[in-house]
PDB file of C-alpha atoms in Angstrom:
ATOM      1  CA  MET O   1       0.000   0.000   0.000  1.00 47.00           C
ATOM      2  CA  GLY O   2       1.238   3.414  -0.772  1.00 52.00           C
ATOM      3  CA  LEU O   3       0.625   6.876   0.473  1.00 51.00           C
ATOM      4  CA  GLU O   4       0.048   9.718  -1.956  1.00 53.00           C
ATOM      5  CA  VAL O   5       0.207  13.387  -1.121  1.00 51.00           C
ATOM      6  CA  SER O   6      -0.895  15.803  -3.812  1.00 54.00           C
ATOM      7  CA  ASN O   7       1.561  18.454  -5.024  1.00 52.00           C
ATOM      8  CA  SER O   8       4.560  16.945  -3.291  1.00 49.00           C
ATOM      9  CA  ASN O   9       7.848  15.543  -4.477  1.00 51.00           C
ATOM     10  CA  THR O  10       7.978  12.717  -1.953  1.00 49.00           C
ATOM     11  CA  THR O  11       8.424   9.154  -2.987  1.00 50.00           C
ATOM     12  CA  GLN O  12       5.902   6.480  -2.295  1.00 50.00           C
ATOM     13  CA  ILE O  13       6.802   3.738   0.154  1.00 52.00           C
ATOM     14  CA  GLN O  14       5.111   0.422  -0.172  1.00 53.00           C
ATOM     15  CA  SER O  15       4.935  -2.065   2.639  1.00 51.00           C
ATOM     16  CA  LYS O  16       6.283  -5.533   2.113  1.00 51.00           C
ATOM     17  CA  SER O  17       3.480  -8.000   1.688  1.00 52.00           C
ATOM     18  CA  ASP O  18       5.582 -11.000   2.642  1.00 53.00           C
ATOM     19  CA  GLU O  19       5.950  -9.835   6.307  1.00 53.00           C
ATOM     20  CA  PRO O  20       3.199 -11.127   8.579  1.00 53.00           C
ATOM     21  CA  SER O  21       1.115  -8.591  10.409  1.00 52.00           C
ATOM     22  CA  LEU O  22       1.071  -8.367  14.182  1.00 51.00           C
ATOM     23  CA  GLU O  23      -2.148 -10.334  14.317  1.00 50.00           C
ATOM     24  CA  GLU O  24      -0.705 -13.090  12.165  1.00 50.00           C
ATOM     25  CA  THR O  25       2.355 -13.735  14.350  1.00 51.00           C
ATOM     26  CA  SER O  26       2.101 -16.972  16.163  1.00 52.00           C
ATOM     27  CA  ASN O  27       2.493 -17.520  19.854  1.00 50.00           C
ATOM     28  CA  GLU O  28       5.342 -19.894  19.138  1.00 51.00           C
ATOM     29  CA  LYS O  29       7.615 -16.933  18.499  1.00 53.00           C
ATOM     30  CA  PHE O  30       7.119 -15.765  22.096  1.00 54.00           C
ATOM     31  CA  ASN O  31       6.990 -19.271  23.622  1.00 51.00           C
ATOM     32  CA  ILE O  32       3.610 -18.606  25.131  1.00 55.00           C
ATOM     33  CA  ASN O  33       2.205 -22.015  24.269  1.00 51.00           C
ATOM     34  CA  ASP O  34       5.262 -23.817  25.641  1.00 49.00           C
ATOM     35  CA  THR O  35       4.192 -25.703  28.760  1.00 53.00           C
ATOM     36  CA  SER O  36       7.535 -27.383  29.314  1.00 54.00           C
ATOM     37  CA  LYS O  37       9.616 -26.671  32.394  1.00 53.00           C
ATOM     38  CA  SER O  38      11.871 -23.652  32.498  1.00 54.00           C
ATOM     39  CA  ASP O  39      15.666 -23.930  32.382  1.00 52.00           C
ATOM     40  CA  SER O  40      15.995 -23.587  36.156  1.00 49.00           C
ATOM     41  CA  GLU O  41      13.527 -26.426  36.734  1.00 52.00           C
ATOM     42  CA  LYS O  42      15.251 -28.698  34.183  1.00 50.00           C
ATOM     43  CA  ARG O  43      18.538 -28.755  36.104  1.00 50.00           C
ATOM     44  CA  ASP O  44      19.173 -31.857  38.109  1.00 51.00           C
ATOM     45  CA  ASP O  45      21.891 -30.546  40.426  1.00 54.00           C
ATOM     46  CA  GLY O  46      19.652 -27.918  42.061  1.00 56.00           C
ATOM     47  CA  ASP O  47      22.187 -25.083  41.665  1.00 59.00           C
ATOM     48  CA  PHE O  48      20.852 -21.830  40.365  1.00 58.00           C
ATOM     49  CA  GLU O  49      22.858 -19.071  38.808  1.00 62.00           C
ATOM     50  CA  VAL O  50      22.511 -16.024  41.008  1.00 59.00           C
ATOM     51  CA  ASP O  51      24.112 -12.664  40.389  1.00 60.00           C
ATOM     52  CA  GLU O  52      26.173 -11.673  43.390  1.00 64.00           C
ATOM     53  CA  ASP O  53      24.958  -8.681  45.293  1.00 64.00           C
ATOM     54  CA  PRO O  54      27.868  -6.351  46.130  1.00 58.00           C
ATOM     55  CA  SER O  55      26.282  -5.565  49.482  1.00 62.00           C
ATOM     56  CA  MET O  56      26.696  -9.231  50.455  1.00 65.00           C
ATOM     57  CA  ASP O  57      30.475  -9.148  49.920  1.00 66.00           C
ATOM     58  CA  PRO O  58      32.119  -7.893  53.152  1.00 64.00           C
ATOM     59  CA  GLN O  59      35.101  -6.392  51.368  1.00 66.00           C
ATOM     60  CA  LYS O  60      32.970  -4.430  48.953  1.00 64.00           C
ATOM     61  CA  SER O  61      30.534  -3.308  51.636  1.00 64.00           C
ATOM     62  CA  LYS O  62      33.365  -1.835  53.730  1.00 68.00           C
ATOM     63  CA  GLN O  63      34.677   0.183  50.824  1.00 70.00           C
ATOM     64  CA  ILE O  64      34.828   3.883  51.653  1.00 72.00           C
ATOM     65  CA  GLN O  65      33.318   6.296  49.211  1.00 74.00           C
ATOM     66  CA  SER O  66      34.884   9.724  48.996  1.00 76.00           C
ATOM     67  CA  PHE O  67      33.415  12.837  47.510  1.00 77.00           C
ATOM     68  CA  TYR O  68      35.286  15.949  46.518  1.00 78.00           C
ATOM     69  CA  PHE O  69      33.784  19.390  46.604  1.00 80.00           C
ATOM     70  CA  PRO O  70      35.839  21.845  44.590  1.00 78.00           C
ATOM     71  CA  LYS O  71      36.325  25.279  46.065  1.00 77.00           C
ATOM     72  CA  TYR O  72      35.793  28.230  43.832  1.00 73.00           C
ATOM     73  CA  PRO O  73      37.197  31.652  44.668  1.00 69.00           C
ATOM     74  CA  ILE O  74      34.484  33.905  45.999  1.00 72.00           C
ATOM     75  CA  PHE O  75      33.770  37.025  44.037  1.00 73.00           C
ATOM     76  CA  LYS O  76      34.630  39.870  46.380  1.00 80.00           C
ATOM     77  CA  ASP O  77      32.570  42.985  45.978  1.00 84.00           C
ATOM     78  CA  PRO O  78      33.683  45.847  48.277  1.00 86.00           C
ATOM     79  CA  GLU O  79      30.177  47.337  48.457  1.00 89.00           C
ATOM     80  CA  LEU O  80      28.696  43.973  49.345  1.00 87.00           C
ATOM     81  CA  GLU O  81      31.365  43.382  52.016  1.00 89.00           C
ATOM     82  CA  LEU O  82      30.521  46.739  53.630  1.00 93.00           C
ATOM     83  CA  LYS O  83      26.830  45.863  53.687  1.00 93.00           C
ATOM     84  CA  VAL O  84      27.589  42.458  55.231  1.00 91.00           C
ATOM     85  CA  LYS O  85      29.780  44.052  57.933  1.00 94.00           C
ATOM     86  CA  GLU O  86      27.067  46.617  58.718  1.00 96.00           C
ATOM     87  CA  ALA O  87      24.468  43.865  58.966  1.00 96.00           C
ATOM     88  CA  GLU O  88      26.722  41.840  61.288  1.00 96.00           C
ATOM     89  CA  LYS O  89      27.225  44.903  63.535  1.00 97.00           C
ATOM     90  CA  LEU O  90      23.482  45.524  63.598  1.00 97.00           C
ATOM     91  CA  VAL O  91      22.789  41.903  64.542  1.00 97.00           C
ATOM     92  CA  GLU O  92      25.417  42.055  67.294  1.00 97.00           C
ATOM     93  CA  GLU O  93      23.956  45.295  68.705  1.00 97.00           C
ATOM     94  CA  ARG O  94      20.461  43.845  68.715  1.00 97.00           C
ATOM     95  CA  ASN O  95      21.682  40.672  70.427  1.00 96.00           C
ATOM     96  CA  GLU O  96      23.328  42.767  73.156  1.00 96.00           C
ATOM     97  CA  ALA O  97      20.130  44.801  73.620  1.00 96.00           C
ATOM     98  CA  ARG O  98      18.105  41.591  73.801  1.00 96.00           C
ATOM     99  CA  LEU O  99      20.449  40.157  76.435  1.00 96.00           C
ATOM    100  CA  GLU O 100      20.136  43.341  78.528  1.00 96.00           C
ATOM    101  CA  ILE O 101      16.346  43.185  78.363  1.00 96.00           C
ATOM    102  CA  GLU O 102      16.370  39.488  79.292  1.00 94.00           C
ATOM    103  CA  SER O 103      18.601  40.177  82.301  1.00 93.00           C
ATOM    104  CA  LYS O 104      16.281  42.994  83.462  1.00 93.00           C
ATOM    105  CA  ILE O 105      13.286  40.698  83.077  1.00 93.00           C
ATOM    106  CA  SER O 106      15.012  37.968  85.069  1.00 91.00           C
ATOM    107  CA  PHE O 107      15.790  40.473  87.863  1.00 91.00           C
ATOM    108  CA  LYS O 108      12.143  41.574  87.889  1.00 92.00           C
ATOM    109  CA  ALA O 109      11.009  37.949  87.981  1.00 91.00           C
ATOM    110  CA  ASP O 110      13.359  37.252  90.902  1.00 90.00           C
ATOM    111  CA  ASP O 111      11.979  40.294  92.752  1.00 90.00           C
ATOM    112  CA  LEU O 112       8.426  39.153  92.063  1.00 90.00           C
ATOM    113  CA  THR O 113       9.069  35.642  93.387  1.00 90.00           C
ATOM    114  CA  GLU O 114      10.673  37.122  96.514  1.00 91.00           C
ATOM    115  CA  ILE O 115       7.662  39.400  97.094  1.00 90.00           C
ATOM    116  CA  ILE O 116       5.238  36.497  96.633  1.00 90.00           C
ATOM    117  CA  PHE O 117       7.317  34.347  98.975  1.00 90.00           C
ATOM    118  CA  ASN O 118       7.166  37.060 101.667  1.00 90.00           C
ATOM    119  CA  LEU O 119       3.491  37.823 101.023  1.00 90.00           C
ATOM    120  CA  ARG O 120       2.108  34.313 101.569  1.00 89.00           C
ATOM    121  CA  PRO O 121       2.665  34.189 105.352  1.00 88.00           C
ATOM    122  CA  LEU O 122       1.198  37.689 105.669  1.00 90.00           C
ATOM    123  CA  VAL O 123      -1.957  36.627 103.816  1.00 89.00           C
ATOM    124  CA  SER O 124      -2.424  33.625 106.100  1.00 88.00           C
ATOM    125  CA  GLU O 125      -1.941  35.836 109.193  1.00 89.00           C
ATOM    126  CA  GLU O 126      -4.492  38.319 107.843  1.00 89.00           C
ATOM    127  CA  ASN O 127      -7.039  35.531 107.292  1.00 88.00           C
ATOM    128  CA  LEU O 128      -6.572  34.336 110.889  1.00 86.00           C
ATOM    129  CA  TYR O 129      -6.935  37.865 112.234  1.00 86.00           C
ATOM    130  CA  ARG O 130     -10.126  38.473 110.247  1.00 86.00           C
ATOM    131  CA  GLY O 131     -11.531  35.172 111.455  1.00 83.00           C
ATOM    132  CA  PHE O 132     -10.955  36.163 115.096  1.00 80.00           C
ATOM    133  CA  LEU O 133     -12.504  39.597 114.538  1.00 80.00           C
ATOM    134  CA  ASN O 134     -15.580  38.140 112.864  1.00 78.00           C
ATOM    135  CA  GLU O 135     -16.159  35.676 115.707  1.00 76.00           C
ATOM    136  CA  SER O 136     -15.794  38.318 118.397  1.00 71.00           C
ATOM    137  CA  TRP O 137     -17.905  40.827 116.520  1.00 66.00           C
ATOM    138  CA  TRP O 138     -20.733  38.337 115.990  1.00 64.00           C
ATOM    139  CA  GLN O 139     -20.661  37.302 119.614  1.00 66.00           C
ATOM    140  CA  LYS O 140     -20.724  40.855 121.044  1.00 65.00           C
ATOM    141  CA  ASP O 141     -23.545  42.340 119.113  1.00 64.00           C
ATOM    142  CA  ALA O 142     -26.587  40.117 118.716  1.00 62.00           C
ATOM    143  CA  SER O 143     -28.648  43.033 117.390  1.00 62.00           C
ATOM    144  CA  VAL O 144     -26.248  43.415 114.509  1.00 62.00           C
ATOM    145  CA  GLN O 145     -26.705  39.747 113.693  1.00 63.00           C
ATOM    146  CA  LYS O 146     -30.458  40.204 113.456  1.00 66.00           C
ATOM    147  CA  THR O 147     -30.172  43.216 111.164  1.00 66.00           C
ATOM    148  CA  CYS O 148     -27.710  41.387 108.949  1.00 63.00           C
ATOM    149  CA  LYS O 149     -30.047  38.406 108.700  1.00 63.00           C
ATOM    150  CA  VAL O 150     -32.984  40.657 107.835  1.00 57.00           C
ATOM    151  CA  SER O 151     -31.019  42.566 105.190  1.00 58.00           C
ATOM    152  CA  SER O 152     -29.708  39.356 103.634  1.00 57.00           C
ATOM    153  CA  ALA O 153     -33.259  37.944 103.501  1.00 55.00           C
ATOM    154  CA  GLU O 154     -34.493  41.038 101.647  1.00 56.00           C
ATOM    155  CA  ASP O 155     -31.821  40.697  98.960  1.00 52.00           C
TER     156      ASP O 155
END
């Protein structure tokens, strides 16, 4: 069969009719219909050919791999170096300022813990004192107790 293109100077190519088409090829070419045993099953000695894995060989597995990283000279730009130095100074100044603030905060936190430590016994003493005052006050004035009960009932 040929292919023709109008107004072209190409040559026509004809397919060979003696070649079988893909559908005509037999399964024998691919050994699909062969039900006989494979080569490994036909052997009588039971040895199989196995490719050796290099990771199984102790000498090959202990081999050291080395990598080389070539160094290239850095392009030095004086303007860029000045900017980098300024940025490093700025970072250093900000780190110092941050450390000062952190130290002040730690001093304040230490002062706060000391105040809380000293305040706890005072709070417990105040609660005891108020408890004694409330008991004595309620015992002395019975009329006050009645007025308090009446006012609390109205609420």
